[in-house]
Short mmCIF file of C-alpha atoms and ligand atoms in Angstrom, two decimals:
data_model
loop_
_atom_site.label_atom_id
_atom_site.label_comp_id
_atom_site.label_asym_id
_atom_site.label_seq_id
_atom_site.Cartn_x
_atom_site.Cartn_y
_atom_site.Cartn_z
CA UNK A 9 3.03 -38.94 -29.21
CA UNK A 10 6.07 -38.17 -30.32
CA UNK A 11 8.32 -36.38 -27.46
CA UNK A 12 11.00 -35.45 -29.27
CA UNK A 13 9.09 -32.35 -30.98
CA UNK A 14 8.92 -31.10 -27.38
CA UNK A 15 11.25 -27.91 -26.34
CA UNK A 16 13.29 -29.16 -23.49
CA UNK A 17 16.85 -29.21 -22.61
CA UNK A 18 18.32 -32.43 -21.66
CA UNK A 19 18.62 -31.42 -18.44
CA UNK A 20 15.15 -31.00 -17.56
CA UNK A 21 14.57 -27.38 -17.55
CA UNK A 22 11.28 -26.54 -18.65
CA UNK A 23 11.29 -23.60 -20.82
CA UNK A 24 7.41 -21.99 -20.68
CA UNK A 25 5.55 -21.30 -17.64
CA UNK A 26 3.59 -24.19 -16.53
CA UNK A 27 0.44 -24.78 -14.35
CA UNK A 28 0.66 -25.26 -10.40
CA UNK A 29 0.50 -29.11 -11.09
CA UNK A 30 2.81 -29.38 -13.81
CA UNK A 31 4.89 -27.24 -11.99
CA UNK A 32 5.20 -29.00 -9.31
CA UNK A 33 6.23 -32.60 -10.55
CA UNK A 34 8.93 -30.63 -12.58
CA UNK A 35 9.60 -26.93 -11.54
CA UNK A 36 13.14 -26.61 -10.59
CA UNK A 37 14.53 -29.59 -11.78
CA UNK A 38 17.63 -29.58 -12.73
CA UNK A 39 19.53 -33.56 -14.40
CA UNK A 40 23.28 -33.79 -14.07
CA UNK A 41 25.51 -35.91 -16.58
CA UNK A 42 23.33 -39.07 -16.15
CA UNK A 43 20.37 -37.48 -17.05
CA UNK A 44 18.50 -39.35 -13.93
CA UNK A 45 14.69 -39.40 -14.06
CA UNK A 46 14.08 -38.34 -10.25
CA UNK A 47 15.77 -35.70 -8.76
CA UNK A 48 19.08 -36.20 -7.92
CA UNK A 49 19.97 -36.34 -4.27
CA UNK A 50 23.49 -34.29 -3.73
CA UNK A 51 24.51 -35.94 -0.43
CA UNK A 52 27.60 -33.64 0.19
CA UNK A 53 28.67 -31.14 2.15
CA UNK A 54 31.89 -30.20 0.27
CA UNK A 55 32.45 -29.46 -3.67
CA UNK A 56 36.12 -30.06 -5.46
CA UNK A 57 38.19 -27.71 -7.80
CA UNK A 58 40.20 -28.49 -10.61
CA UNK A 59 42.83 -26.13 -9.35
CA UNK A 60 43.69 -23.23 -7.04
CA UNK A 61 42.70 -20.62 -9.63
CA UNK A 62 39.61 -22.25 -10.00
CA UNK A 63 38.51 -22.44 -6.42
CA UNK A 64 39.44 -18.51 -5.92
CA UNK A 65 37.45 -18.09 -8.70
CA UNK A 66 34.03 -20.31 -7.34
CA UNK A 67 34.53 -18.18 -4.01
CA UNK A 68 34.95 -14.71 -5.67
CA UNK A 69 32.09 -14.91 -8.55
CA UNK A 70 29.36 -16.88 -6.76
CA UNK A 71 26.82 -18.19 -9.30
CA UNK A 72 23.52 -20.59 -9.75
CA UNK A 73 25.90 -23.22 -11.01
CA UNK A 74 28.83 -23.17 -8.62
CA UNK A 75 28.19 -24.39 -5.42
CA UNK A 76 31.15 -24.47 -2.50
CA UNK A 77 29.76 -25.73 0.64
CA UNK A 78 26.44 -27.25 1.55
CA UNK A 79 25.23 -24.51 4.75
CA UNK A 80 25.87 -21.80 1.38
CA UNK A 81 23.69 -23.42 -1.14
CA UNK A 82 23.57 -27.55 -2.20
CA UNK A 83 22.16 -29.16 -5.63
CA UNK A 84 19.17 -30.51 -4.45
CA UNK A 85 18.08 -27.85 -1.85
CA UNK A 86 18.07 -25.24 -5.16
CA UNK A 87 16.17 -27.52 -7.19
CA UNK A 88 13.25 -27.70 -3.80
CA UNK A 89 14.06 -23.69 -3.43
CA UNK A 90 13.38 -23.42 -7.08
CA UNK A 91 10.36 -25.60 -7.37
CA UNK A 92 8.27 -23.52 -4.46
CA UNK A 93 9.46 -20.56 -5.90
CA UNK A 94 7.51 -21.07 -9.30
CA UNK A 95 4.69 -22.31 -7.17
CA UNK A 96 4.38 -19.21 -5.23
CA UNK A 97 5.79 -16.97 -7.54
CA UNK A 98 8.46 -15.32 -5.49
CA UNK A 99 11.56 -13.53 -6.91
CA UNK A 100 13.53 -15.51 -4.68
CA UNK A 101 13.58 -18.40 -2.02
CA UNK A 102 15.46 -20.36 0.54
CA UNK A 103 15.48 -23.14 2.65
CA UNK A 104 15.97 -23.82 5.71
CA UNK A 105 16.32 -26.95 8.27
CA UNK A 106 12.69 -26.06 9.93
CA UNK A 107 9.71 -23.88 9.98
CA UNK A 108 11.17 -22.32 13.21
CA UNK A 109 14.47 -21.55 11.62
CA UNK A 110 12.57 -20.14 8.34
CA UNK A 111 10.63 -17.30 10.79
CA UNK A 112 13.15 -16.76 13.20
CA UNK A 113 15.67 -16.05 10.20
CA UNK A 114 13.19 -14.07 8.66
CA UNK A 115 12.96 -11.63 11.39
CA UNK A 116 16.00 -11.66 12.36
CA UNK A 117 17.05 -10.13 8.72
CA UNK A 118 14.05 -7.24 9.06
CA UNK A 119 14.84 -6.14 12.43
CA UNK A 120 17.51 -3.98 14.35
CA UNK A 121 17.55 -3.27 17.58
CA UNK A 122 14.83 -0.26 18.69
CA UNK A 123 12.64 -1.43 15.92
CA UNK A 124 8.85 -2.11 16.47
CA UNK A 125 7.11 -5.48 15.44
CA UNK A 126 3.35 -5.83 15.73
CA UNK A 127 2.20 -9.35 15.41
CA UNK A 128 -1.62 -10.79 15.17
CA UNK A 129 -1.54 -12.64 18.66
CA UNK A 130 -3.22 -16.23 17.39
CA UNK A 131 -0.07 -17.43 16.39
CA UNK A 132 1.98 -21.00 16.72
CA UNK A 133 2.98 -21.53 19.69
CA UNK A 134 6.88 -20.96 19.18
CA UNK A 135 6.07 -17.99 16.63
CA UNK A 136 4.54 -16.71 19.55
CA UNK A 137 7.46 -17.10 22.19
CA UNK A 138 10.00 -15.38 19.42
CA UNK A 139 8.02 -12.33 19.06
CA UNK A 140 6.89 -11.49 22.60
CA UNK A 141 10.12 -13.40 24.34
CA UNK A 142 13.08 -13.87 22.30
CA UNK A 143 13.14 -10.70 20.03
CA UNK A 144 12.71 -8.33 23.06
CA UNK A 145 15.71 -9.60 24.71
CA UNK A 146 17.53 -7.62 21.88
CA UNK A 147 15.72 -4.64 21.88
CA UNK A 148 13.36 -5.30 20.16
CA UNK A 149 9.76 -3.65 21.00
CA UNK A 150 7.03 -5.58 20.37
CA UNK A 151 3.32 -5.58 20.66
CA UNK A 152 0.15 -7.83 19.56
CA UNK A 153 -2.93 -7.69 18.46
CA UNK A 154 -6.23 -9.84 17.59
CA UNK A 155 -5.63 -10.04 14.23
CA UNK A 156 -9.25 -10.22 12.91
CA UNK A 157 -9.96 -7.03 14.35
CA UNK A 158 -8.81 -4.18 12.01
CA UNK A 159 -9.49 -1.40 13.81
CA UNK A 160 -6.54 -3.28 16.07
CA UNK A 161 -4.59 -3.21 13.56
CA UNK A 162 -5.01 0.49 12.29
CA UNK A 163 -4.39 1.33 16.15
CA UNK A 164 -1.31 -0.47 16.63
CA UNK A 165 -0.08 0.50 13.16
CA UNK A 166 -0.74 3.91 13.13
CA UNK A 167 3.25 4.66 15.28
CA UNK A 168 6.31 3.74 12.81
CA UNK A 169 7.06 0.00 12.75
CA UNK A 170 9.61 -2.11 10.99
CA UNK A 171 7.74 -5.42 10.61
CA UNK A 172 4.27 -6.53 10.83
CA UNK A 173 4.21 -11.22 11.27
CA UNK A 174 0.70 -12.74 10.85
CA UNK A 175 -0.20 -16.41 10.39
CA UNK A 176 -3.60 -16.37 8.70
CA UNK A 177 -5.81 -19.14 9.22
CA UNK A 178 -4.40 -18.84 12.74
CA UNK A 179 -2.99 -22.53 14.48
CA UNK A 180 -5.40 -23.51 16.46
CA UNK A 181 -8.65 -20.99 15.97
CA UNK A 182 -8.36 -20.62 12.44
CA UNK A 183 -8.82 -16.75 12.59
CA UNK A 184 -8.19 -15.10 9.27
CA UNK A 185 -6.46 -12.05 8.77
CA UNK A 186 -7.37 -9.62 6.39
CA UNK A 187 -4.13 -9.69 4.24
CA UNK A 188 -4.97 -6.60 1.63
CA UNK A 189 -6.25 -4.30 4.36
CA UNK A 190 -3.28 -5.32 6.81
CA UNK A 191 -0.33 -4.83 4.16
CA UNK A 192 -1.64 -1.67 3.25
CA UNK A 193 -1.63 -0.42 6.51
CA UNK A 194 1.54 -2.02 7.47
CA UNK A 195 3.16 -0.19 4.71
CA UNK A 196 1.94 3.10 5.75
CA UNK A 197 3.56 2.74 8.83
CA UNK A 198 6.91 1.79 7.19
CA UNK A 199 6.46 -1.93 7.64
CA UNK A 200 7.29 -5.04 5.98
CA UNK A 201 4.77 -7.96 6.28
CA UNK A 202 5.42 -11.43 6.48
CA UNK A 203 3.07 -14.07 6.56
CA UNK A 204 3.69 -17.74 7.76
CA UNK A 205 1.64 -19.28 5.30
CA UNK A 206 1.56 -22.96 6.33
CA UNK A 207 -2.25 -23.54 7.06
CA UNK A 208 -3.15 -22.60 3.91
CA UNK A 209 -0.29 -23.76 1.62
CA UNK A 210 0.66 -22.10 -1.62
CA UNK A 211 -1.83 -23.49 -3.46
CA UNK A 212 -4.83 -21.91 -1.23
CA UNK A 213 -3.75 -18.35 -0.57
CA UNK A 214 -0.89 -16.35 -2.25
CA UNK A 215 0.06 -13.70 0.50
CA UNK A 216 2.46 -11.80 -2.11
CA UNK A 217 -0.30 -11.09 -4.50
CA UNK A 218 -2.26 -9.53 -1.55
CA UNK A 219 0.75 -7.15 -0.80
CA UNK A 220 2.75 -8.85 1.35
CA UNK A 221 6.35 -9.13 1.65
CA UNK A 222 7.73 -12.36 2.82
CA UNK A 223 6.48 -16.21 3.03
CA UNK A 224 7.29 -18.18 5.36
CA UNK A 225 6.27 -22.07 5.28
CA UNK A 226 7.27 -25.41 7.93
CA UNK A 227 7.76 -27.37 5.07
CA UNK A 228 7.07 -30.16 7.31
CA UNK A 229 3.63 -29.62 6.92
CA UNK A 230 1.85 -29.94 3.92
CA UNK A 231 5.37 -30.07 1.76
CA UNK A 232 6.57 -33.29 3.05
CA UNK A 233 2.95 -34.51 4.13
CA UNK A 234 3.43 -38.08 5.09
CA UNK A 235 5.64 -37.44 8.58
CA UNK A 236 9.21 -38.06 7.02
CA UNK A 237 11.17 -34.89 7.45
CA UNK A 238 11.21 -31.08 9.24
CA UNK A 239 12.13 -28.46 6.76
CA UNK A 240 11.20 -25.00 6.11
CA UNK A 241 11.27 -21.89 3.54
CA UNK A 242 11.76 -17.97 3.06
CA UNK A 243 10.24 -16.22 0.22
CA UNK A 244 10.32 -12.54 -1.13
CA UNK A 245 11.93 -10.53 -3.46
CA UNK A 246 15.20 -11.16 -5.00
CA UNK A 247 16.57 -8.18 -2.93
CA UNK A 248 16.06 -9.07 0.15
CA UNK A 249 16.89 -12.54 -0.24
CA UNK A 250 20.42 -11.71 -1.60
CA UNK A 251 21.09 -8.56 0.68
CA UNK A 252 19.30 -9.04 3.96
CA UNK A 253 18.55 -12.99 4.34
CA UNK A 254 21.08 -14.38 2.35
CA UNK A 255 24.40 -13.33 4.26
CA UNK A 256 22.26 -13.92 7.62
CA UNK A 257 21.62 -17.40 6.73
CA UNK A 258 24.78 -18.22 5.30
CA UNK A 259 26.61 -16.85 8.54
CA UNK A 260 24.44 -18.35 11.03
CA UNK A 261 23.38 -21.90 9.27
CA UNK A 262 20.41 -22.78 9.88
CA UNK A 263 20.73 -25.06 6.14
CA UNK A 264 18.78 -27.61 5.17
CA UNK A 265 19.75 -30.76 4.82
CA UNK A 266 20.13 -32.57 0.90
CA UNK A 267 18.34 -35.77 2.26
CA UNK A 268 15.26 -34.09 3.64
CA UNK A 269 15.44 -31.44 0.36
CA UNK A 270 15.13 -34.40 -1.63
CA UNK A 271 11.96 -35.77 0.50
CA UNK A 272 10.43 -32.23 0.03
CA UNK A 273 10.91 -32.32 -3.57
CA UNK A 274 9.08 -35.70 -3.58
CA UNK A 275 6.51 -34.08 -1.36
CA UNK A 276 5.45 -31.30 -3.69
CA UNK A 277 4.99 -33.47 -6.72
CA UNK A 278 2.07 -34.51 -4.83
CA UNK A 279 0.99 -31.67 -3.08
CA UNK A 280 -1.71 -30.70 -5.09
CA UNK A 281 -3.77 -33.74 -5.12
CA UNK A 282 -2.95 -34.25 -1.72
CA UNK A 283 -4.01 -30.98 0.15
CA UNK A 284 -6.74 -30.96 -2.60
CA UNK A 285 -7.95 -34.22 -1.30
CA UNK A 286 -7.42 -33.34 2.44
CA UNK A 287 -9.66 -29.84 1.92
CA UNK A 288 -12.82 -31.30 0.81
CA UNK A 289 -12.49 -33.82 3.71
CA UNK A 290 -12.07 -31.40 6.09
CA UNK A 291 -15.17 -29.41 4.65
CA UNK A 292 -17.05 -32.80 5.23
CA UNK A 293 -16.08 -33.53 8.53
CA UNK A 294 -16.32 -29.53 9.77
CA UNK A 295 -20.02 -30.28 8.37
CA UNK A 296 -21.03 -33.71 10.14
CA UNK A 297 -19.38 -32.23 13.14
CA UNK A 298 -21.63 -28.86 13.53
CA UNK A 299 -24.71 -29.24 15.52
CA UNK A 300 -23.49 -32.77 17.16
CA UNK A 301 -24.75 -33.27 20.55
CA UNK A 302 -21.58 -32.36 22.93
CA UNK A 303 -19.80 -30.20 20.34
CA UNK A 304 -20.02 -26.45 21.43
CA UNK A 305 -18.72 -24.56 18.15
CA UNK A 306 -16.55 -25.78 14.91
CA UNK A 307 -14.05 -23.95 13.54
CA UNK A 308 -13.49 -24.14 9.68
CA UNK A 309 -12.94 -21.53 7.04
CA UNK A 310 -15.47 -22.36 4.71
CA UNK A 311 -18.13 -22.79 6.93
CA UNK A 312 -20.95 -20.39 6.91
CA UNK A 313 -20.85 -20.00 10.54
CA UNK A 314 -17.37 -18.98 10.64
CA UNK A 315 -17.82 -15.19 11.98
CA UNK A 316 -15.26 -14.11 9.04
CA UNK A 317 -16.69 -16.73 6.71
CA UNK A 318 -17.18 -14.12 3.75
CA UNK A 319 -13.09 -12.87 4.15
CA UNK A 320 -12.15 -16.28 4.45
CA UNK A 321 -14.28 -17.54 1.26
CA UNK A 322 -12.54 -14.13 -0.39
CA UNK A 323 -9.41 -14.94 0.11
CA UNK A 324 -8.18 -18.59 0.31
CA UNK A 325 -9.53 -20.80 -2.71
CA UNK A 326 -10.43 -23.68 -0.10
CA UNK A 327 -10.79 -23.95 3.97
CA UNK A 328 -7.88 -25.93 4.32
CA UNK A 329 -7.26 -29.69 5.99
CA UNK A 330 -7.43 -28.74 9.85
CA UNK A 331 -10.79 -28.23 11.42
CA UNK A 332 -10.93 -27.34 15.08
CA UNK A 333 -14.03 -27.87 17.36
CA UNK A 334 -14.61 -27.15 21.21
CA UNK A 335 -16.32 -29.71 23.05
CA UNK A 336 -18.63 -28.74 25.58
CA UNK A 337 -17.06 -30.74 28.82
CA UNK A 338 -14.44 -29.04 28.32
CA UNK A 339 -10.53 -30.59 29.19
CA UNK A 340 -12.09 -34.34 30.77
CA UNK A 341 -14.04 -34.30 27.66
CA UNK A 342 -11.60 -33.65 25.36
CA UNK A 343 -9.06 -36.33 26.75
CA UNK A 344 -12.20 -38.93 26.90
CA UNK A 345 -12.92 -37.73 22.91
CA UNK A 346 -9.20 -38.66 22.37
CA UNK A 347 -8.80 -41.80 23.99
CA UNK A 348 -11.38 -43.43 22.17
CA UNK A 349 -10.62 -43.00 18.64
CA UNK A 350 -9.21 -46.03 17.01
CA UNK A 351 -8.22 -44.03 13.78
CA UNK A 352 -7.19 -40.92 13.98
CA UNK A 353 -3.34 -40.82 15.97
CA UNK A 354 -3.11 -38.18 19.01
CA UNK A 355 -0.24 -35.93 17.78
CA UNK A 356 1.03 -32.51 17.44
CA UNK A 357 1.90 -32.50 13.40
CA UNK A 358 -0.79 -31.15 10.92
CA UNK A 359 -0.88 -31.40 7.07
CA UNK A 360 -0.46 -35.18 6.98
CA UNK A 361 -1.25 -37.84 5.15
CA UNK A 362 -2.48 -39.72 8.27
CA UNK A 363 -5.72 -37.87 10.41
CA UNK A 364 -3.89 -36.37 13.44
CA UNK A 365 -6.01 -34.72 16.52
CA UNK A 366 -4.15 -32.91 19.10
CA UNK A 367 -5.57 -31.04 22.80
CA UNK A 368 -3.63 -27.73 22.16
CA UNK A 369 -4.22 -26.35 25.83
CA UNK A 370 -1.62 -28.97 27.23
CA UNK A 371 0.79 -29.95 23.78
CA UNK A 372 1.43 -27.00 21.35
CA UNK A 373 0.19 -24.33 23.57
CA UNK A 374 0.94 -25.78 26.91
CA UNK A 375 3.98 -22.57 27.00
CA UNK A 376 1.56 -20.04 26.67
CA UNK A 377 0.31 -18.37 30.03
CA UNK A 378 -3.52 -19.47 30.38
CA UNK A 379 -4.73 -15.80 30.24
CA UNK A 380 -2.98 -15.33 26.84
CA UNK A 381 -4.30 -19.09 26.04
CA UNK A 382 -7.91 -17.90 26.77
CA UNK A 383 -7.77 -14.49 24.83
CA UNK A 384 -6.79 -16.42 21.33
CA UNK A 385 -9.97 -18.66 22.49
CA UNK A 386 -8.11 -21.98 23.32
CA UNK A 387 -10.34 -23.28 25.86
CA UNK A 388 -9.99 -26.44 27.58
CA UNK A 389 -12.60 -28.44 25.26
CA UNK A 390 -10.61 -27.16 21.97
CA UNK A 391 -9.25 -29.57 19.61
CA UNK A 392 -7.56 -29.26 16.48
CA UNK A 393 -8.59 -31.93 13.84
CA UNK A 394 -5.85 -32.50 11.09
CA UNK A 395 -7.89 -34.61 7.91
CA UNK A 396 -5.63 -36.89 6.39
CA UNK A 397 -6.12 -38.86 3.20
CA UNK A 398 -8.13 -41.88 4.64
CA UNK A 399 -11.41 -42.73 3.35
CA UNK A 400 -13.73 -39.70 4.40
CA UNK A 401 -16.71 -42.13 6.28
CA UNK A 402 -13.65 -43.91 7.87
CA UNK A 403 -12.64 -40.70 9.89
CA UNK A 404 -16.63 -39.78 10.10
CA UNK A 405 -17.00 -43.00 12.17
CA UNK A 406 -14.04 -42.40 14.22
CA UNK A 407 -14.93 -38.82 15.33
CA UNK A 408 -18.69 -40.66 16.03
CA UNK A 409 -16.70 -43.42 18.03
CA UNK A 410 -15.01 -40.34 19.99
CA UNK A 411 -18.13 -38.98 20.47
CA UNK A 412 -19.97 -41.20 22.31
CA UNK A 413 -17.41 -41.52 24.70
CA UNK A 414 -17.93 -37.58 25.59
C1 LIG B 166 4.55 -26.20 12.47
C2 LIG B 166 4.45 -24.76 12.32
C3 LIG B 166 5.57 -23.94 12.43
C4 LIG B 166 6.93 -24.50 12.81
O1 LIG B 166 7.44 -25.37 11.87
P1 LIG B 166 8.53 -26.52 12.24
O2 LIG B 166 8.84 -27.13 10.92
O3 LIG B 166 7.87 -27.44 13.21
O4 LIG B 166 9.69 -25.83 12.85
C5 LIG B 166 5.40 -22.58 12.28
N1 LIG B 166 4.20 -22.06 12.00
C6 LIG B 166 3.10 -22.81 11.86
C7 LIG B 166 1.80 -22.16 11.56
C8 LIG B 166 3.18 -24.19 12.01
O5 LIG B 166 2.08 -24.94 11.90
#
């Protein structure tokens, strides 16, 4: 084949829209003068100027190309902002140094003081603490609600409010949201919606297409994928990103860094195949798990026993690589479960390469009063299953290993 027929520029650029997996191995990217392969990593904080007139003139006409100090905007971080951007197909996007920083920015560049928020209750832990703790030390009003009940929703969102903040499948009970019905509510009622989007990834649910406002992803999920590096990202339109989130972030710097940018890049090239992969793992184990002797339920989007299994099948293109099943000893048989497996690593992280199981009633949602705990339907015998990308019958026979020590 002869390349050289090809339209490109030299540095990279690609000039037609491409396909999610073309897009990204080479959305975004950007070559300098050496015309590097891989994506450069810009480990800087500072830029130079040729002289005084020129650095008034980077500070005064900020641009794409110009960059004057890493928390602002840094080389590598805009080719990662760039490359989920064409993934998702935002007008705009930003990074930031976590998942926590990328929703707590988010809502801090909605909301005022006196405005309302109404949030679906099933929500990471931390999400969780921001909305009904943090925020309402400023005066900020907020309420929740179960967020697969819509007649919740229409109640809660039939008073003027300023911001609605799902997470749909919900961490740990995979709950789903209805995101068309919600949005158009939420917008009667004056609202913007954003959606942290990190259980099902770009690739399996596209919030903005549904009506919703903002994205927000822990890119230390399934970005990075293989444990290296915390990051996270805002998405939306081009307006508020410049006007609202932009100036917020730039003031209070919550940047991320070029190294872990870099690592995210390399993460998304394989994204794809990986949370691809993961999914029909998942669906496998969510399958040999139903019915086993000891389990009580299984939580998993595709499965027909899922009580929103036909909104979940609607709108995400596959069930995604966490499964969660309650056991029916409840917390000693959970911890028994765990301590046998030989496999599958007891941790908190999801999305990863490696299968990670974690108890969320004493780790991620430990901080959550136990009524609150027990309404979102974390029992004592829940755990939440994270399918890696090990050989399928190798994390079957682990789960059977952990099961015959319950
Ligand atoms: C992990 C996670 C976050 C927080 O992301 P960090 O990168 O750990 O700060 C937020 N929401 C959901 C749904 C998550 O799984």
């Amino acid at each position: 084949m002869n390349d050289t027929t090809r339209p490109r520029t030299a540095k990279g650029t690609l000039k037609a829209a491409t396909r999610t997996r073309t897009t990204s191995v080479r959305g975004g990217l950007k070559r300098s003068g050496f015309n590097e392969t891989s994506e450069a990593l810009f480990l800087t904080s500072g830029y130079v100027y040729g002289s005084a007139a020129d650095a008034e003139a980077a500070f005064a006409t900020p641009t794409a190309d110009r960059f004057v100090y890493s928390r602002f905007a840094n080389p590598t971080v805009a080719m990662f902002e760039e490359r989920l951007r064409l993934l998702e197909g935002a007008e705009a996007c930003r990074a930031t140094a976590t998942g926590m920083a990328a929703v707590f920015a988010a809502l801090m560049a909605l909301l005022r003081a006196g405005d309302r928020l109404v949030a679906s209750r099933a929500l990471f832990g931390s999400c969780h603490i921001i909305c009904g703790e943090i925020l309402p030390r400023y005066g900020i009003v907020s309420e929740f609600v179960d967020g697969a009940d819509n007649a919740a929703w229409t109640k809660a969102l039939s008073k003027p409010t300023k911001v609605v903040f799902l997470e749909t499948p919900s961490n740990p009970t995979l709950e789903i949201v209805d995101l068309a019905h919600v949005t158009k509510l939420a917008h009667k009622a004056g609202a913007q919606v954003v959606v942290d989007n990190v259980f099902a990834t770009p690739l399996l649910q596209r919030p903005l297409e549904l009506g919703a406002d903002v994205v927000c992803y822990s890119a230390t999920k399934h970005i990075d994928g293989q444990g290296r590096c915390l990051g996270g990202a805002i998405l939306g339109s081009a307006k508020f990103v410049n006007d609202e989130l932009g100036p917020f972030l730039r003031h209070t710097g919550p940047a991320m860094s070029p190294f872990n940018a870099w690592n995210l890049l390399k993460g998304l090239e394989t994204m794809p195949l990986r949370v691809e992969a993961m999914c029909r793992s998942a669906l496998a184990v969510a399958k040999f798990l139903e019915g086993r002797t000891g389990v009580k339920r299984v939580l998993y989007p595709q499965l027909d026993s899922h009580p929103q299994a036909a909104l979940a099948q609607a709108q995400m293109a596959l069930g995604g690589t966490v499964v969660t099943f309650e056991l029916a000893g409840g917390k000693e048989a959970a911890f028994r479960f765990l301590d046998a497996l030989e496999l599958i690593d007891i941790s908190n992280n999801l999305g990863d390469a490696k299968s990670l199981v974690c108890h969320p009633a004493t780790t991620t949602h430990q901080r959550l009063p136990a009524p609150e705990r027990q309404r979102v339907g974390i029992t004592d015998g829940v755990l939440r299953l994270s399918v890696g990308l090990e050989d399928e019958r190798d994390i079957v026979d682990d789960l059977k290993r952990g099961l015959e020590a319950v």
